[in-house]
PDB file of C-alpha atoms in Angstrom:
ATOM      1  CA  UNK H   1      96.371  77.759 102.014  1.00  0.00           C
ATOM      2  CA  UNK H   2      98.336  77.741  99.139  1.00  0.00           C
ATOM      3  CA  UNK H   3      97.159  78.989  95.838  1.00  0.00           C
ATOM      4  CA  UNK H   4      96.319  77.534  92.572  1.00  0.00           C
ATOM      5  CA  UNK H   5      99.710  76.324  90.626  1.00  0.00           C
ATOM      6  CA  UNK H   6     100.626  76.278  87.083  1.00  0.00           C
ATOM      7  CA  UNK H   7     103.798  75.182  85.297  1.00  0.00           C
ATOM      8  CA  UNK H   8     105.354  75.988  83.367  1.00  0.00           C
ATOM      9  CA  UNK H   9     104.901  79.926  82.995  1.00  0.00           C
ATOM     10  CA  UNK H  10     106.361  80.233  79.862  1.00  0.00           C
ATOM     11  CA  UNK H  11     106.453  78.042  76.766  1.00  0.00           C
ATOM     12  CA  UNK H  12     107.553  78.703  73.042  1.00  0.00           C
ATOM     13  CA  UNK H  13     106.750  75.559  70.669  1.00  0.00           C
ATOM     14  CA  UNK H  14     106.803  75.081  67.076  1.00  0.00           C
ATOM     15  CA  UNK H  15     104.271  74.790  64.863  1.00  0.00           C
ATOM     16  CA  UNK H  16     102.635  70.835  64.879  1.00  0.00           C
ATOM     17  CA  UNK H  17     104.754  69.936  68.313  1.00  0.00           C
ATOM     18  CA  UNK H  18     102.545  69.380  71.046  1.00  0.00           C
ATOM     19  CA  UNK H  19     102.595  70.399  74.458  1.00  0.00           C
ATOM     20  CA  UNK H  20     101.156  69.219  78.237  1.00  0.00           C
ATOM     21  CA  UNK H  21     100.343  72.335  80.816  1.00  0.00           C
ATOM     22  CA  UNK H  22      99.864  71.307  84.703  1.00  0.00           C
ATOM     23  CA  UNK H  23      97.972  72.655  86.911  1.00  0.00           C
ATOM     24  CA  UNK H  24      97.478  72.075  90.647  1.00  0.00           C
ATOM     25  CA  UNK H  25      94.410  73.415  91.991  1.00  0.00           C
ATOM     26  CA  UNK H  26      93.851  74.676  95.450  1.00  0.00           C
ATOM     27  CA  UNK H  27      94.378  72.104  98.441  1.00  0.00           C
ATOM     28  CA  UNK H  28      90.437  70.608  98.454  1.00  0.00           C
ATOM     29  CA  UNK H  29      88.755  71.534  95.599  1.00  0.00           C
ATOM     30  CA  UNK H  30      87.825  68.953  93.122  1.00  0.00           C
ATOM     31  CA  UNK H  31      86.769  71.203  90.375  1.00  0.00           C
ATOM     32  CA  UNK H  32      89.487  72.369  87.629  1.00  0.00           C
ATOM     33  CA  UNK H  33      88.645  74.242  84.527  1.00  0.00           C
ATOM     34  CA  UNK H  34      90.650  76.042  82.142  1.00  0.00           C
ATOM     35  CA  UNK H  35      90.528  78.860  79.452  1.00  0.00           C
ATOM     36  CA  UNK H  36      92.079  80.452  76.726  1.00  0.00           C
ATOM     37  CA  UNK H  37      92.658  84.178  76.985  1.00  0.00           C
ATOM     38  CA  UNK H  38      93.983  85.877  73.461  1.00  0.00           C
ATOM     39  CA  UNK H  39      93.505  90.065  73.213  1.00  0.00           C
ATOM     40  CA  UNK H  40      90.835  89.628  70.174  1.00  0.00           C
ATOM     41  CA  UNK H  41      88.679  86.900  71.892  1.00  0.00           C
ATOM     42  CA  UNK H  42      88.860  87.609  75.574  1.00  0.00           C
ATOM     43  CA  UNK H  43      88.891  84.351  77.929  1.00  0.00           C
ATOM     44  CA  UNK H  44      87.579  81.306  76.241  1.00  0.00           C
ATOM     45  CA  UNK H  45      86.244  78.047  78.089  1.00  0.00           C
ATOM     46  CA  UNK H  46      88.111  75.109  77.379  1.00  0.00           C
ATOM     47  CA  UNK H  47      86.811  72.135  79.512  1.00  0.00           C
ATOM     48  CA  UNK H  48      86.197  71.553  83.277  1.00  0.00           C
ATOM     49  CA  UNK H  49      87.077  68.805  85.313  1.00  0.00           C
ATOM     50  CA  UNK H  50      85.171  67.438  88.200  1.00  0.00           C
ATOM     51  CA  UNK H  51      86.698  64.001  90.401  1.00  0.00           C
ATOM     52  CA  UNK H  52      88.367  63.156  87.308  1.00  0.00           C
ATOM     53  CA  UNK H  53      85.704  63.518  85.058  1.00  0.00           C
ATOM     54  CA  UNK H  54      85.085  66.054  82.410  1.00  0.00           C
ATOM     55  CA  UNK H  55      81.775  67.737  82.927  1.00  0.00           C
ATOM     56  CA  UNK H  56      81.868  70.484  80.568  1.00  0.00           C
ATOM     57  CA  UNK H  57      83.278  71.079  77.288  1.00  0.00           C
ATOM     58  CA  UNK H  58      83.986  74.329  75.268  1.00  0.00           C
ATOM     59  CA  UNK H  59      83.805  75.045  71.603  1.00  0.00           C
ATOM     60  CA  UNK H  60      87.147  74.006  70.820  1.00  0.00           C
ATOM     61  CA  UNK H  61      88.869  71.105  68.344  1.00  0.00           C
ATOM     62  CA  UNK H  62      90.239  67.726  69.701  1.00  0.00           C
ATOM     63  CA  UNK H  63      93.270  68.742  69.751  1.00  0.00           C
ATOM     64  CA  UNK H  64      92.672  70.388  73.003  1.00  0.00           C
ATOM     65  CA  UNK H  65      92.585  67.189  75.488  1.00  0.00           C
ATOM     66  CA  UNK H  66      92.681  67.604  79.202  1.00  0.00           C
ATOM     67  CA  UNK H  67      92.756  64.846  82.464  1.00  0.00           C
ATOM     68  CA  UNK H  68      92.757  64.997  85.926  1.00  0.00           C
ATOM     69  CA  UNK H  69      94.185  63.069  88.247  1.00  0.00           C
ATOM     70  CA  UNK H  70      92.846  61.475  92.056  1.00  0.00           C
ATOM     71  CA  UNK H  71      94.771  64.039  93.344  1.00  0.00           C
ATOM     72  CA  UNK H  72      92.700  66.366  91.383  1.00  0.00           C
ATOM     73  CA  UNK H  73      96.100  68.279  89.820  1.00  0.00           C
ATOM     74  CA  UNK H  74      94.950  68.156  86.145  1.00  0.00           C
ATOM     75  CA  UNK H  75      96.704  68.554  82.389  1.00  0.00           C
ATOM     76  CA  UNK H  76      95.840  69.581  79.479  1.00  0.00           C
ATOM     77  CA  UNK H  77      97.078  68.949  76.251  1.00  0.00           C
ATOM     78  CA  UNK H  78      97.378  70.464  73.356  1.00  0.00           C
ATOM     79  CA  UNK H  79      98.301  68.707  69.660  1.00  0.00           C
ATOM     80  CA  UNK H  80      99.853  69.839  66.434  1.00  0.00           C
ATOM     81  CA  UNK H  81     100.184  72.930  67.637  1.00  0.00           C
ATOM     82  CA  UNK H  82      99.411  76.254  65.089  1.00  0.00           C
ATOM     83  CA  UNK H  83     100.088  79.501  65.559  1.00  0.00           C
ATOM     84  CA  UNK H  84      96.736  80.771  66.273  1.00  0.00           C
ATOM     85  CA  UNK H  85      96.634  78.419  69.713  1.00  0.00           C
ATOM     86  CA  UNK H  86      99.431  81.002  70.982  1.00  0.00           C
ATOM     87  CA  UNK H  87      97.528  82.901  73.993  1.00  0.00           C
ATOM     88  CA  UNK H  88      97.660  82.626  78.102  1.00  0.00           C
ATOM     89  CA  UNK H  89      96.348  79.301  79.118  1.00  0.00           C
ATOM     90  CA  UNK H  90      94.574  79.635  82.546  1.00  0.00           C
ATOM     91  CA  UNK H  91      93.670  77.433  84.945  1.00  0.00           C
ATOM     92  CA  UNK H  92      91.064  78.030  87.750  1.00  0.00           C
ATOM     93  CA  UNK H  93      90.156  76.272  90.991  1.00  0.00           C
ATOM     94  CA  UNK H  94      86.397  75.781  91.688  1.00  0.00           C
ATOM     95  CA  UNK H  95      85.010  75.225  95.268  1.00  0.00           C
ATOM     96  CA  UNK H  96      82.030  73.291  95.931  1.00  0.00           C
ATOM     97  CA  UNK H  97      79.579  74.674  95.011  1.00  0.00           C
ATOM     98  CA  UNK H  98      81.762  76.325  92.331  1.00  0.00           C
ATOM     99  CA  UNK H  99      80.606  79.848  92.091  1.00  0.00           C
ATOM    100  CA  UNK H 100      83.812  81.396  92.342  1.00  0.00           C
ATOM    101  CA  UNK H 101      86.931  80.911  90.287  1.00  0.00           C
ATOM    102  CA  UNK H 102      90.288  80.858  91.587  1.00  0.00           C
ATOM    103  CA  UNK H 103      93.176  81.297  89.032  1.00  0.00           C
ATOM    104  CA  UNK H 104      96.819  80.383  88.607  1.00  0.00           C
ATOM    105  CA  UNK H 105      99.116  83.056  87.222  1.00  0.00           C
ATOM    106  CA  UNK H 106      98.886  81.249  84.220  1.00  0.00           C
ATOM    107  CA  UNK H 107     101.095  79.833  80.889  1.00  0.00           C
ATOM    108  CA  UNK H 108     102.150  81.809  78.266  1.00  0.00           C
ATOM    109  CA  UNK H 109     101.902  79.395  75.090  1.00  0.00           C
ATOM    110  CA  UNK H 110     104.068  80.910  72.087  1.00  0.00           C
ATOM    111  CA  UNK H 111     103.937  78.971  68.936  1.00  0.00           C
ATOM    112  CA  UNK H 112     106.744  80.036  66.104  1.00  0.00           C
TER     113      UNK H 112
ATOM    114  CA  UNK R   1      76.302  86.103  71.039  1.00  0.00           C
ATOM    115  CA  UNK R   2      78.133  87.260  73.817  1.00  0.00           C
ATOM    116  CA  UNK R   3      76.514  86.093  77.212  1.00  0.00           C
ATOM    117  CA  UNK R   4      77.508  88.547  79.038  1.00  0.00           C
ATOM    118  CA  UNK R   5      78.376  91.785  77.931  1.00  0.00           C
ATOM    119  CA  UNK R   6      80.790  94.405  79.327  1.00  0.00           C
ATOM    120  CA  UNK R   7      80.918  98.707  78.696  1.00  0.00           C
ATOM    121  CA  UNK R   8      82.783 100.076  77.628  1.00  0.00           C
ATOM    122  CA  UNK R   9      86.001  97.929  76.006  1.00  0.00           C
ATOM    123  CA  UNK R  10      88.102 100.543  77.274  1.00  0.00           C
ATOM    124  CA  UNK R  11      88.496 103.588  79.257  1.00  0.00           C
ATOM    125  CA  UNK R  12      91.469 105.929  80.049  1.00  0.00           C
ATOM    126  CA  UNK R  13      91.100 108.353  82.869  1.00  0.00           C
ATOM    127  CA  UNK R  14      92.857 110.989  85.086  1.00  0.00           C
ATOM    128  CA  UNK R  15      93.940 109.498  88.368  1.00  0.00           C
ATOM    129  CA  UNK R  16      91.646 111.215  90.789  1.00  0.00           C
ATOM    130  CA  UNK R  17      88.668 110.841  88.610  1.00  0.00           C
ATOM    131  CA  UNK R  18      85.675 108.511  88.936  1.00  0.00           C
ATOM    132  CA  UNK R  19      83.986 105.827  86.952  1.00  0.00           C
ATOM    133  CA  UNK R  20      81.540 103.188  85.886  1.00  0.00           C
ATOM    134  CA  UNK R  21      82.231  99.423  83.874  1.00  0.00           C
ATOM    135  CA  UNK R  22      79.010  97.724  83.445  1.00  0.00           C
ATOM    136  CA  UNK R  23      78.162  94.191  82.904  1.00  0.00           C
ATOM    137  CA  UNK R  24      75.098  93.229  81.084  1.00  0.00           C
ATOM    138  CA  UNK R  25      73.144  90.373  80.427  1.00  0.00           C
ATOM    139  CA  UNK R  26      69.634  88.670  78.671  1.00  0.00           C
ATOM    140  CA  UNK R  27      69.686  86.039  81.775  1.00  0.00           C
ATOM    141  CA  UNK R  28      69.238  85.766  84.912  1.00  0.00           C
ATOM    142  CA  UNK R  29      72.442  85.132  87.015  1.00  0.00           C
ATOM    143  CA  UNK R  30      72.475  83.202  90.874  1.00  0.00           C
ATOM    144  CA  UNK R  31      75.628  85.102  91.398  1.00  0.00           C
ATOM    145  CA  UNK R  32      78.402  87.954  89.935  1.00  0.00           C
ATOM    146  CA  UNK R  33      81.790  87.987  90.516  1.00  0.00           C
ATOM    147  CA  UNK R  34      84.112  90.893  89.413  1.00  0.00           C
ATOM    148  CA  UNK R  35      87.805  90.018  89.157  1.00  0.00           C
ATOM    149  CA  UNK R  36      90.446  92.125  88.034  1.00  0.00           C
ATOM    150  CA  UNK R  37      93.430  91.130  86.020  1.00  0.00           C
ATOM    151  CA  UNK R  38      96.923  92.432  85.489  1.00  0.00           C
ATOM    152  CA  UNK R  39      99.256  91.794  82.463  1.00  0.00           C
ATOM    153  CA  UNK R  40     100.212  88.201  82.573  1.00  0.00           C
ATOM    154  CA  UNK R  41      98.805  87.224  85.279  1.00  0.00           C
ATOM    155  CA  UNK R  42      95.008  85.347  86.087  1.00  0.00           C
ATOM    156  CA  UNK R  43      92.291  87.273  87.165  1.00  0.00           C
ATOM    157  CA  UNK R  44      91.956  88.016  90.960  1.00  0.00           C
ATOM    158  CA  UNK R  45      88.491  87.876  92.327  1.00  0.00           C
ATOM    159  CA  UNK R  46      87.673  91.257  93.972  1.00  0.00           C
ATOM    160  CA  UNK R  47      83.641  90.509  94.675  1.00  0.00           C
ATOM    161  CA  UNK R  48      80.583  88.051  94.504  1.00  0.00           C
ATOM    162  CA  UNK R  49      77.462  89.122  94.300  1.00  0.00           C
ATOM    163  CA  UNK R  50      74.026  87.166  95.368  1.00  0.00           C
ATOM    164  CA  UNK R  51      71.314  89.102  95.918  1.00  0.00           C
ATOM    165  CA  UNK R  52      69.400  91.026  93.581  1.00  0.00           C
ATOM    166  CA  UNK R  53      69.954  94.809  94.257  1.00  0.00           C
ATOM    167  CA  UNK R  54      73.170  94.016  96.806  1.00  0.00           C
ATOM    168  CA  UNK R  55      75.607  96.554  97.329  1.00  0.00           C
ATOM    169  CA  UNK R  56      78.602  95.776  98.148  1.00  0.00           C
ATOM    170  CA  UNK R  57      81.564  97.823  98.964  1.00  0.00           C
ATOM    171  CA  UNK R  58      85.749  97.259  98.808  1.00  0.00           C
ATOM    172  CA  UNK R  59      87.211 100.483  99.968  1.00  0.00           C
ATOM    173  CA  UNK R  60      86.994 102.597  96.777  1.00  0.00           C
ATOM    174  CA  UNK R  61      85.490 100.128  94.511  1.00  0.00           C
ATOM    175  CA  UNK R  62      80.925  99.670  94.934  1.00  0.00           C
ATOM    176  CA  UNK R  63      79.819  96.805  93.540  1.00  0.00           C
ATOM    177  CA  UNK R  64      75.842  96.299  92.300  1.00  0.00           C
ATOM    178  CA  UNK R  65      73.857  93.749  91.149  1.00  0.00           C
ATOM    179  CA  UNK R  66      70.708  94.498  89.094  1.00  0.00           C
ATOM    180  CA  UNK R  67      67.304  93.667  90.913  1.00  0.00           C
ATOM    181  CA  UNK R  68      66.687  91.367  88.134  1.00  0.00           C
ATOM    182  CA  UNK R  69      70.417  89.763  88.560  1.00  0.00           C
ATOM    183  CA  UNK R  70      70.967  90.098  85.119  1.00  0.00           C
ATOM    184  CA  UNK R  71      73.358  93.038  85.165  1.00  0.00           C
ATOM    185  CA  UNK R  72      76.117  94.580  87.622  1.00  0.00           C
ATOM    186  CA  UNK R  73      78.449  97.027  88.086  1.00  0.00           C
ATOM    187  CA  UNK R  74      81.271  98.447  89.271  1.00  0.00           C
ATOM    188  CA  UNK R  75      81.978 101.896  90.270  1.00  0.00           C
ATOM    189  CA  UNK R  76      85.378 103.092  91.330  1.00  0.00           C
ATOM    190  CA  UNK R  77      85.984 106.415  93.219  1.00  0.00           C
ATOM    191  CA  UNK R  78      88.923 108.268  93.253  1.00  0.00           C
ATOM    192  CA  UNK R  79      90.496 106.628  90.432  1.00  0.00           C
ATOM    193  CA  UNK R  80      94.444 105.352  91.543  1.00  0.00           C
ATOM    194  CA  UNK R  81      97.245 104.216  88.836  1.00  0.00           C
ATOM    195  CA  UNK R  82      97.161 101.116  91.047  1.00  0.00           C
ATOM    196  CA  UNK R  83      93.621 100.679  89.387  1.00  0.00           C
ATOM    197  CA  UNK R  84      94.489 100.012  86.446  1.00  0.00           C
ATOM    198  CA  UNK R  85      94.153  96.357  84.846  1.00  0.00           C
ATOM    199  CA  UNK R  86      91.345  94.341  83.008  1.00  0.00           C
ATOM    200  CA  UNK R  87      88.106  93.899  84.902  1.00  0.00           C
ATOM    201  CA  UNK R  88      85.873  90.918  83.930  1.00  0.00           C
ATOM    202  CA  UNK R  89      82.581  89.788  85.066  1.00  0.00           C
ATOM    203  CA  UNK R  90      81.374  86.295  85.653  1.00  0.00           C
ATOM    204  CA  UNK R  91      78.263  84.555  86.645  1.00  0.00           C
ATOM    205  CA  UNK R  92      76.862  81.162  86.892  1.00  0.00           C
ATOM    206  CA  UNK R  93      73.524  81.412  84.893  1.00  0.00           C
ATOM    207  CA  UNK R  94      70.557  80.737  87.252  1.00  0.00           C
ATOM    208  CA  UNK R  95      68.739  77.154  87.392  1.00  0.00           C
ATOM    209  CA  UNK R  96      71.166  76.188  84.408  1.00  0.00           C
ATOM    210  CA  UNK R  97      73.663  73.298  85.400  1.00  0.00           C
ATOM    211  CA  UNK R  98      76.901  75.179  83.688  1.00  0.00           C
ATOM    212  CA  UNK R  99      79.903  76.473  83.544  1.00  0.00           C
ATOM    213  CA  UNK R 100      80.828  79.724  84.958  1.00  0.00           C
ATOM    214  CA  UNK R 101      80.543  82.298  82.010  1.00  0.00           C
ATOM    215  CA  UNK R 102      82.819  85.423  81.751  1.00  0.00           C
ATOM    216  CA  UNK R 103      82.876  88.918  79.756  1.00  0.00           C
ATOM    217  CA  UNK R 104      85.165  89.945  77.719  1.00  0.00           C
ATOM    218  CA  UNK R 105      86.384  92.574  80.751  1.00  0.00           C
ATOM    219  CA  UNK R 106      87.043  96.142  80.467  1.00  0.00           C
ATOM    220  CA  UNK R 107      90.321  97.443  79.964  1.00  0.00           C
ATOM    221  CA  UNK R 108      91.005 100.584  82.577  1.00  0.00           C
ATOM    222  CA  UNK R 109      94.104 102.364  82.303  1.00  0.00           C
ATOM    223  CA  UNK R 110      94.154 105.035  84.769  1.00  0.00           C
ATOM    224  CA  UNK R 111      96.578 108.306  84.049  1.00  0.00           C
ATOM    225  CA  UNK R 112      99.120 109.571  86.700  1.00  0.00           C
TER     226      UNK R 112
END
């Protein structure tokens, strides 16, 4: 069974691009969330996807969008980028029920 | 207000030496997990835990979970280099329709 996918690993932006991250959960789960992980704040909750809807939302600006798709591989996006949003962007694959969380390797976001 | 809280931050030990991380919490938790997370990569899921006051064992790592279920933790014996890494603890907070909550994870760096 193949494992939870994220692309790209590695990303360096400038400040007020924007960029899409992909993630591709594991073959028959339906539930995709994903986090923020910096040193200082540990790993944050972004928003969680469930058959293409969002069903929970974390704490952070609209700039941070996210989708998923029937296939239940979801994106997120993130706007006008600043330096602060630099950090390892995770993405995890919830069964149903979704008690455990399944991660990708994750994408490391640098913003210059 | 941290959720969850994890002791210590950090800990350096001797290789051969054991320890204790705990993972604390004002709530009452369905289920634990422990994962454990090396640079740059997502967290790895080690253990879930269910019942209050289950033990559960992965070679040198024990795994607890409060009678209340409002705390765990881990204890590892015989600490190995190949310990070392960030371990977090997560729970889905009992009768509460949510989003799986994490710690901010204890940093172990275990000394050759």
């Amino acid at each position: 069974k193949a494992g939870v996918t994220q692309t790209p690993r590695y990303l360096i932006k400038t400040r007020g691009q924007q960029v899409t991250l992909s993630c591709s959960p594991i073959s028959g789960h339906r539930s995709v969330s994903w986090y923020q992980q910096t040193p200082g704040q540990g790993l944050q909750f972004l928003f969680e996807y469930f058959s293409e809807t969002q069903r929970n939302k974390g704490n952070f600006p609209g700039r941070f969008s996210g989708r998923q798709f029937s296939n239940s591989r979801s994106e997120m996006n993130v706007s006008t980028l600043e330096l602060g949003d630099s950090a390892l962007y995770l993405c995890a694959s919830l069964g149903d029920p979704s008690t455990e969380a399944f991660f990708g390797q994750g994408t490391r976001l640098t913003v210059v | 207000t941290q959720l969850l809280e994890q002791s210590p931050q950090f800990l350096s030990i001797q290789e051969g030496e054991n320890l204790t991380v705990y993972c604390n919490s004002s709530s009452v938790f369905s289920s634990l997990q422990w994962y454990r997370q090396e640079p740059g990569e997502g967290p790895v899921l080690l253990v879930t835990v269910v019942t209050g006051g289950e033990v559960k064992k992965l070679k040198r790592l024990t795994f607890q979970f409060g009678d209340a279920r409002k705390d765990s933790s881990l204890h590892i014996t015989a600490a190995q280099p190949g310990d070392t890494g960030l371990y977090l603890c997560a729970g889905l907070r009992m009768n509460r329709d949510d989003k799986i909550i994490f710690g901010k994870g204890t940093r172990l760096h275990i000394l050759p």
